[in-house]
């Protein structure tokens, strides 16, 4: 696959409410999912660019794949699920039309799965594989992944004679209800404790400071990395983040659990503060004026739903 470069898009925040049960937060925008054929399913069925690279666009031309995606999305809608479905093909089209630097974002340009993870706005990816027996029975394997930490939340199999009708069998319905409940538990934890994010800080070519440089801000002095750390520590929902990398030229923080909502009042609006969904760009934007005080500009590039790259440069 040719090298694919990501551009950074400023994220527009939207409000939507949940009215689906007492455990669901009423103020946060809906989470989203993306249904993706398993890599092994694609490779084993000839939907591939090369021996190790799946061609998801070709897989999406398979009628069983399309019918199953439609059936799952329909099931979620019928049962009042809070999860909106992102379109895989639309995401692939966006990626193929983009032109930003993978080198800048530290991405492997030939790994389509990594590129999807770093592009998608989905909270969860649902991977599936479909096989059909000689007797006409479909066996469908499902697994749900938290995109932020790449951990499997739930998995299992259902069987059906019709991939468009996955709910007629009571056992399938019970499985799907348990599947959605597992997503709910994880999302409730994200609402309460924050989304698990990874934030990387790097120095631009014209930056005179490094992360061990001494700086002064609000009458206090310390290293630049300590100034950044104090901002993160003051704004995370849950402590426990750590430095994955800390050198003079690079600082990477992992397990940074940022809130997914904040009560804000829009400029020029007469409405009171209201809950707005926030992501890494929003979480880090108030760091910029702090860095300005020590003579630095900060360019913030969101990476997927749970990452960001911050490039520091001299302020002119």
Tab-separated table of C-alpha atoms in Angstrom:
chain	number	residue	atom	x	y	z
A	1	UNK	CA	0.000	0.000	0.000
A	2	UNK	CA	1.332	3.407	-0.847
A	3	UNK	CA	2.368	5.650	1.996
A	4	UNK	CA	-0.642	7.289	3.559
A	5	UNK	CA	-0.352	10.601	5.312
A	6	UNK	CA	-2.748	11.888	7.950
A	7	UNK	CA	-4.004	15.430	8.145
A	8	UNK	CA	-5.164	16.894	11.353
A	9	UNK	CA	-8.736	18.030	11.572
A	10	UNK	CA	-10.049	20.340	14.269
A	11	UNK	CA	-12.821	18.447	15.955
A	12	UNK	CA	-16.241	19.966	16.195
A	13	UNK	CA	-18.013	19.038	19.399
A	14	UNK	CA	-21.646	18.066	19.395
A	15	UNK	CA	-24.181	17.587	22.131
A	16	UNK	CA	-26.551	14.683	22.360
A	17	UNK	CA	-28.306	13.156	25.293
A	18	UNK	CA	-28.736	9.620	26.491
A	19	UNK	CA	-32.182	8.465	27.563
A	20	UNK	CA	-31.385	4.768	27.633
A	21	UNK	CA	-31.311	3.647	31.228
A	22	UNK	CA	-30.234	4.973	34.576
A	23	UNK	CA	-26.594	3.989	34.224
A	24	UNK	CA	-25.999	6.109	31.114
A	25	UNK	CA	-24.796	9.653	31.460
A	26	UNK	CA	-27.408	12.178	30.383
A	27	UNK	CA	-25.063	14.964	29.339
A	28	UNK	CA	-22.383	13.465	27.102
A	29	UNK	CA	-22.562	13.058	23.356
A	30	UNK	CA	-23.122	9.534	22.069
A	31	UNK	CA	-20.176	7.214	21.786
A	32	UNK	CA	-19.597	5.644	18.402
A	33	UNK	CA	-18.592	2.240	17.107
A	34	UNK	CA	-17.083	0.999	13.878
A	35	UNK	CA	-17.686	-2.489	12.500
A	36	UNK	CA	-14.588	-3.917	10.804
A	37	UNK	CA	-14.046	-7.340	9.188
A	38	UNK	CA	-11.258	-9.252	10.925
A	39	UNK	CA	-7.871	-9.093	9.253
A	40	UNK	CA	-7.714	-12.910	9.090
A	41	UNK	CA	-11.177	-13.041	7.464
A	42	UNK	CA	-10.001	-10.647	4.755
A	43	UNK	CA	-6.705	-12.419	4.109
A	44	UNK	CA	-8.247	-15.905	4.088
A	45	UNK	CA	-10.966	-14.859	1.640
A	46	UNK	CA	-8.693	-13.057	-0.804
A	47	UNK	CA	-9.594	-9.510	0.268
A	48	UNK	CA	-6.004	-8.354	0.434
A	49	UNK	CA	-3.532	-5.916	-1.042
A	50	UNK	CA	-0.629	-8.244	-0.334
A	51	UNK	CA	-0.067	-11.329	1.796
A	52	UNK	CA	-0.155	-9.366	5.055
A	53	UNK	CA	-2.343	-6.350	4.214
A	54	UNK	CA	-6.143	-6.644	4.203
A	55	UNK	CA	-8.183	-4.784	1.601
A	56	UNK	CA	-11.180	-3.674	3.643
A	57	UNK	CA	-12.780	-1.908	0.684
A	58	UNK	CA	-12.978	-5.214	-1.205
A	59	UNK	CA	-14.334	-7.000	1.871
A	60	UNK	CA	-17.108	-4.421	2.127
A	61	UNK	CA	-18.313	-5.494	-1.326
A	62	UNK	CA	-19.205	-8.906	0.097
A	63	UNK	CA	-22.992	-9.125	0.546
A	64	UNK	CA	-22.752	-11.130	3.769
A	65	UNK	CA	-20.394	-8.543	5.255
A	66	UNK	CA	-22.669	-5.647	4.270
A	67	UNK	CA	-25.813	-7.424	5.465
A	68	UNK	CA	-24.253	-8.258	8.812
A	69	UNK	CA	-23.075	-4.664	9.374
A	70	UNK	CA	-26.577	-3.435	8.523
A	71	UNK	CA	-28.129	-6.003	10.881
A	72	UNK	CA	-25.931	-4.995	13.817
A	73	UNK	CA	-26.551	-1.294	13.237
A	74	UNK	CA	-30.277	-2.013	13.042
A	75	UNK	CA	-30.185	-4.018	16.259
A	76	UNK	CA	-28.447	-1.171	18.072
A	77	UNK	CA	-31.013	1.317	16.801
A	78	UNK	CA	-33.993	-0.876	17.699
A	79	UNK	CA	-32.783	-1.352	21.246
A	80	UNK	CA	-32.171	2.315	21.932
A	81	UNK	CA	-28.408	1.900	22.093
A	82	UNK	CA	-26.351	5.040	22.658
A	83	UNK	CA	-23.767	3.907	20.113
A	84	UNK	CA	-23.756	5.563	16.719
A	85	UNK	CA	-22.077	3.655	13.894
A	86	UNK	CA	-19.168	5.136	11.944
A	87	UNK	CA	-18.835	4.058	8.334
A	88	UNK	CA	-15.663	2.110	7.597
A	89	UNK	CA	-15.669	2.870	3.867
A	90	UNK	CA	-16.090	6.604	4.493
A	91	UNK	CA	-13.123	6.452	6.869
A	92	UNK	CA	-11.009	4.613	4.285
A	93	UNK	CA	-11.941	7.238	1.684
A	94	UNK	CA	-10.912	10.040	4.043
A	95	UNK	CA	-7.585	8.331	4.720
A	96	UNK	CA	-6.791	7.790	1.045
A	97	UNK	CA	-7.487	11.453	0.296
A	98	UNK	CA	-5.329	12.812	3.098
A	99	UNK	CA	-1.870	14.323	2.850
A	100	UNK	CA	-0.141	14.833	6.182
A	101	UNK	CA	3.113	13.480	7.484
A	102	UNK	CA	3.234	10.036	9.041
A	103	UNK	CA	6.804	10.779	10.060
A	104	UNK	CA	5.528	13.715	12.087
A	105	UNK	CA	2.885	11.555	13.729
A	106	UNK	CA	5.206	8.565	14.249
A	107	UNK	CA	2.917	6.195	12.358
A	108	UNK	CA	3.833	3.159	10.311
A	109	UNK	CA	2.688	4.201	6.866
A	110	UNK	CA	2.150	0.625	5.626
A	111	UNK	CA	-0.012	-0.553	8.552
A	112	UNK	CA	-3.625	0.093	7.582
A	113	UNK	CA	-4.950	-1.080	10.968
A	114	UNK	CA	-2.738	1.395	12.810
A	115	UNK	CA	-3.753	4.151	10.413
A	116	UNK	CA	-7.461	3.412	10.976
A	117	UNK	CA	-6.923	3.445	14.765
A	118	UNK	CA	-5.202	6.821	14.527
A	119	UNK	CA	-7.846	8.296	12.249
A	120	UNK	CA	-11.139	6.976	13.582
A	121	UNK	CA	-13.359	8.926	15.941
A	122	UNK	CA	-14.986	5.687	17.168
A	123	UNK	CA	-14.795	4.772	20.852
A	124	UNK	CA	-15.061	1.052	20.106
A	125	UNK	CA	-14.127	-1.135	17.150
A	126	UNK	CA	-16.161	-4.285	16.640
A	127	UNK	CA	-14.280	-6.900	14.632
A	128	UNK	CA	-16.128	-9.800	13.050
A	129	UNK	CA	-15.493	-12.881	10.945
A	130	UNK	CA	-18.111	-14.806	8.972
A	131	UNK	CA	-17.924	-18.465	7.908
A	132	UNK	CA	-20.654	-20.518	6.240
A	133	UNK	CA	-20.984	-24.294	6.622
A	134	UNK	CA	-22.011	-26.700	3.888
A	135	UNK	CA	-25.443	-26.880	5.529
A	136	UNK	CA	-25.908	-23.137	5.133
A	137	UNK	CA	-25.346	-22.108	8.762
A	138	UNK	CA	-23.368	-18.926	9.320
A	139	UNK	CA	-20.964	-18.766	12.254
A	140	UNK	CA	-20.059	-15.213	13.168
A	141	UNK	CA	-17.239	-14.376	15.553
A	142	UNK	CA	-17.389	-10.985	17.282
A	143	UNK	CA	-14.994	-9.062	19.502
A	144	UNK	CA	-15.167	-5.516	20.847
A	145	UNK	CA	-11.994	-3.441	21.297
A	146	UNK	CA	-11.568	-0.217	23.247
A	147	UNK	CA	-9.769	1.950	20.668
A	148	UNK	CA	-8.022	4.018	23.362
A	149	UNK	CA	-6.234	1.171	25.143
A	150	UNK	CA	-6.677	-1.607	22.527
A	151	UNK	CA	-8.076	-4.008	25.138
A	152	UNK	CA	-10.709	-6.612	24.265
A	153	UNK	CA	-13.957	-5.974	26.130
A	154	UNK	CA	-16.110	-8.879	24.989
A	155	UNK	CA	-16.094	-11.663	22.454
A	156	UNK	CA	-17.927	-14.746	21.308
A	157	UNK	CA	-19.861	-16.421	18.504
A	158	UNK	CA	-23.373	-16.449	17.131
A	159	UNK	CA	-24.950	-18.761	14.571
A	160	UNK	CA	-27.711	-18.020	12.111
A	161	UNK	CA	-29.167	-19.114	8.789
A	162	UNK	CA	-29.450	-15.482	7.720
A	163	UNK	CA	-26.843	-12.795	8.485
A	164	UNK	CA	-29.549	-10.172	7.993
A	165	UNK	CA	-31.572	-11.682	10.859
A	166	UNK	CA	-29.229	-12.107	13.794
A	167	UNK	CA	-31.822	-11.679	16.545
A	168	UNK	CA	-34.479	-14.333	15.824
A	169	UNK	CA	-32.616	-16.961	17.881
A	170	UNK	CA	-33.046	-16.251	21.598
A	171	UNK	CA	-29.440	-17.262	22.276
A	172	UNK	CA	-28.175	-14.732	19.744
A	173	UNK	CA	-30.328	-12.020	21.279
A	174	UNK	CA	-28.973	-12.843	24.737
A	175	UNK	CA	-25.411	-12.707	23.386
A	176	UNK	CA	-25.984	-9.360	21.668
A	177	UNK	CA	-27.559	-7.891	24.802
A	178	UNK	CA	-24.516	-9.028	26.820
A	179	UNK	CA	-22.275	-7.569	24.127
A	180	UNK	CA	-23.939	-4.156	24.392
A	181	UNK	CA	-23.855	-4.355	28.198
A	182	UNK	CA	-20.067	-4.849	28.072
A	183	UNK	CA	-19.739	-1.701	25.950
A	184	UNK	CA	-21.983	0.148	28.391
A	185	UNK	CA	-19.822	-0.847	31.375
A	186	UNK	CA	-16.677	0.355	29.686
A	187	UNK	CA	-18.242	3.582	28.474
A	188	UNK	CA	-19.647	4.330	31.938
A	189	UNK	CA	-16.098	3.939	33.279
A	190	UNK	CA	-14.825	6.367	30.610
A	191	UNK	CA	-17.502	8.895	31.588
A	192	UNK	CA	-16.601	8.564	35.266
A	193	UNK	CA	-12.805	8.263	35.119
A	194	UNK	CA	-11.881	9.729	31.746
A	195	UNK	CA	-10.637	8.389	28.420
A	196	UNK	CA	-7.213	6.758	28.462
A	197	UNK	CA	-4.979	8.875	26.199
A	198	UNK	CA	-1.371	9.090	25.042
A	199	UNK	CA	0.147	12.550	24.557
A	200	UNK	CA	3.513	13.130	22.894
A	201	UNK	CA	5.431	16.423	23.121
A	202	UNK	CA	8.260	17.162	20.667
A	203	UNK	CA	10.503	20.117	19.897
A	204	UNK	CA	10.242	21.921	16.586
A	205	UNK	CA	13.345	22.775	14.572
A	206	UNK	CA	13.354	26.359	15.832
A	207	UNK	CA	12.825	25.644	19.536
A	208	UNK	CA	15.643	27.038	21.691
A	209	UNK	CA	14.488	25.229	24.854
A	210	UNK	CA	14.503	21.538	25.660
A	211	UNK	CA	12.364	19.658	28.194
A	212	UNK	CA	15.078	19.907	30.864
A	213	UNK	CA	15.469	23.676	30.421
A	214	UNK	CA	14.656	25.821	33.452
A	215	UNK	CA	11.666	28.125	32.966
A	216	UNK	CA	9.734	30.602	35.102
A	217	UNK	CA	5.942	30.835	35.177
A	218	UNK	CA	3.646	32.613	37.641
A	219	UNK	CA	6.516	33.341	40.003
A	220	UNK	CA	7.765	29.748	40.157
A	221	UNK	CA	10.667	28.057	38.412
A	222	UNK	CA	11.318	24.514	37.285
A	223	UNK	CA	12.046	22.391	34.257
A	224	UNK	CA	9.845	22.670	31.178
A	225	UNK	CA	8.729	19.072	31.556
A	226	UNK	CA	7.608	19.850	35.122
A	227	UNK	CA	5.514	22.772	33.885
A	228	UNK	CA	3.776	20.505	31.381
A	229	UNK	CA	3.328	17.779	33.982
A	230	UNK	CA	1.703	20.203	36.430
A	231	UNK	CA	-0.900	21.171	33.818
A	232	UNK	CA	-1.691	17.533	33.044
A	233	UNK	CA	-1.897	16.623	36.735
A	234	UNK	CA	-4.248	19.543	37.448
A	235	UNK	CA	-6.674	18.567	34.694
A	236	UNK	CA	-6.841	14.759	34.517
A	237	UNK	CA	-9.825	12.952	36.012
A	238	UNK	CA	-7.823	10.071	37.445
A	239	UNK	CA	-4.201	9.989	38.514
A	240	UNK	CA	-1.910	7.180	37.458
A	241	UNK	CA	-0.502	8.475	34.194
A	242	UNK	CA	3.217	8.049	33.661
A	243	UNK	CA	6.052	9.056	31.355
A	244	UNK	CA	6.562	6.506	28.599
A	245	UNK	CA	9.500	8.578	27.379
A	246	UNK	CA	11.244	11.565	28.956
A	247	UNK	CA	14.356	12.985	27.297
A	248	UNK	CA	15.677	16.456	26.559
A	249	UNK	CA	13.981	16.429	23.147
A	250	UNK	CA	10.857	14.327	23.663
A	251	UNK	CA	8.212	13.737	26.324
A	252	UNK	CA	5.494	11.098	26.026
A	253	UNK	CA	2.804	10.615	28.666
A	254	UNK	CA	0.613	7.509	28.704
A	255	UNK	CA	-2.549	6.552	30.585
A	256	UNK	CA	-3.612	10.194	30.721
A	257	UNK	CA	-7.304	9.927	31.579
A	258	UNK	CA	-8.923	13.065	30.243
A	259	UNK	CA	-12.565	14.008	30.848
A	260	UNK	CA	-14.906	13.498	27.917
A	261	UNK	CA	-17.178	16.382	28.845
A	262	UNK	CA	-16.943	19.883	30.244
A	263	UNK	CA	-19.505	22.536	31.084
A	264	UNK	CA	-18.791	25.513	28.870
A	265	UNK	CA	-20.419	28.692	27.629
A	266	UNK	CA	-19.858	29.462	23.973
A	267	UNK	CA	-18.622	32.910	23.044
A	268	UNK	CA	-21.486	35.353	22.289
A	269	UNK	CA	-24.053	32.781	23.468
A	270	UNK	CA	-26.746	33.857	25.947
A	271	UNK	CA	-27.262	30.270	27.095
A	272	UNK	CA	-25.870	29.062	30.388
A	273	UNK	CA	-22.972	26.667	30.662
A	274	UNK	CA	-23.871	23.346	29.086
A	275	UNK	CA	-22.147	19.985	28.723
A	276	UNK	CA	-19.949	19.641	25.672
A	277	UNK	CA	-18.000	16.622	24.511
A	278	UNK	CA	-14.245	17.209	24.598
A	279	UNK	CA	-11.247	15.393	23.156
A	280	UNK	CA	-7.478	15.812	23.315
A	281	UNK	CA	-7.435	19.088	21.385
A	282	UNK	CA	-9.897	20.627	23.836
A	283	UNK	CA	-8.097	19.167	26.850
A	284	UNK	CA	-4.758	20.676	25.824
A	285	UNK	CA	-5.844	24.055	24.450
A	286	UNK	CA	-5.482	25.831	27.823
A	287	UNK	CA	-1.867	24.651	27.976
A	288	UNK	CA	-1.009	26.951	25.063
A	289	UNK	CA	-1.236	30.281	26.984
A	290	UNK	CA	0.837	28.749	29.800
A	291	UNK	CA	3.569	27.825	27.342
A	292	UNK	CA	3.295	31.299	25.799
A	293	UNK	CA	4.426	32.677	29.171
A	294	UNK	CA	7.764	30.886	28.769
A	295	UNK	CA	8.215	31.992	25.158
A	296	UNK	CA	6.825	28.919	23.392
A	297	UNK	CA	4.123	28.263	20.833
A	298	UNK	CA	2.332	24.905	20.854
A	299	UNK	CA	0.771	23.281	17.791
A	300	UNK	CA	-1.605	20.489	18.865
A	301	UNK	CA	-2.425	17.628	16.506
A	302	UNK	CA	-5.075	15.116	17.623
A	303	UNK	CA	-4.286	11.493	16.751
A	304	UNK	CA	-7.472	9.457	16.597
A	305	UNK	CA	-9.804	9.684	19.554
A	306	UNK	CA	-7.209	9.053	22.262
A	307	UNK	CA	-3.928	10.658	21.299
A	308	UNK	CA	-2.223	13.925	20.508
A	309	UNK	CA	1.085	15.258	19.282
A	310	UNK	CA	2.221	18.667	20.567
A	311	UNK	CA	5.028	20.446	18.682
A	312	UNK	CA	6.781	23.240	20.590
A	313	UNK	CA	8.492	26.159	18.871
A	314	UNK	CA	9.821	29.613	19.712
A	315	UNK	CA	7.234	32.331	20.088
A	316	UNK	CA	7.822	35.285	17.774
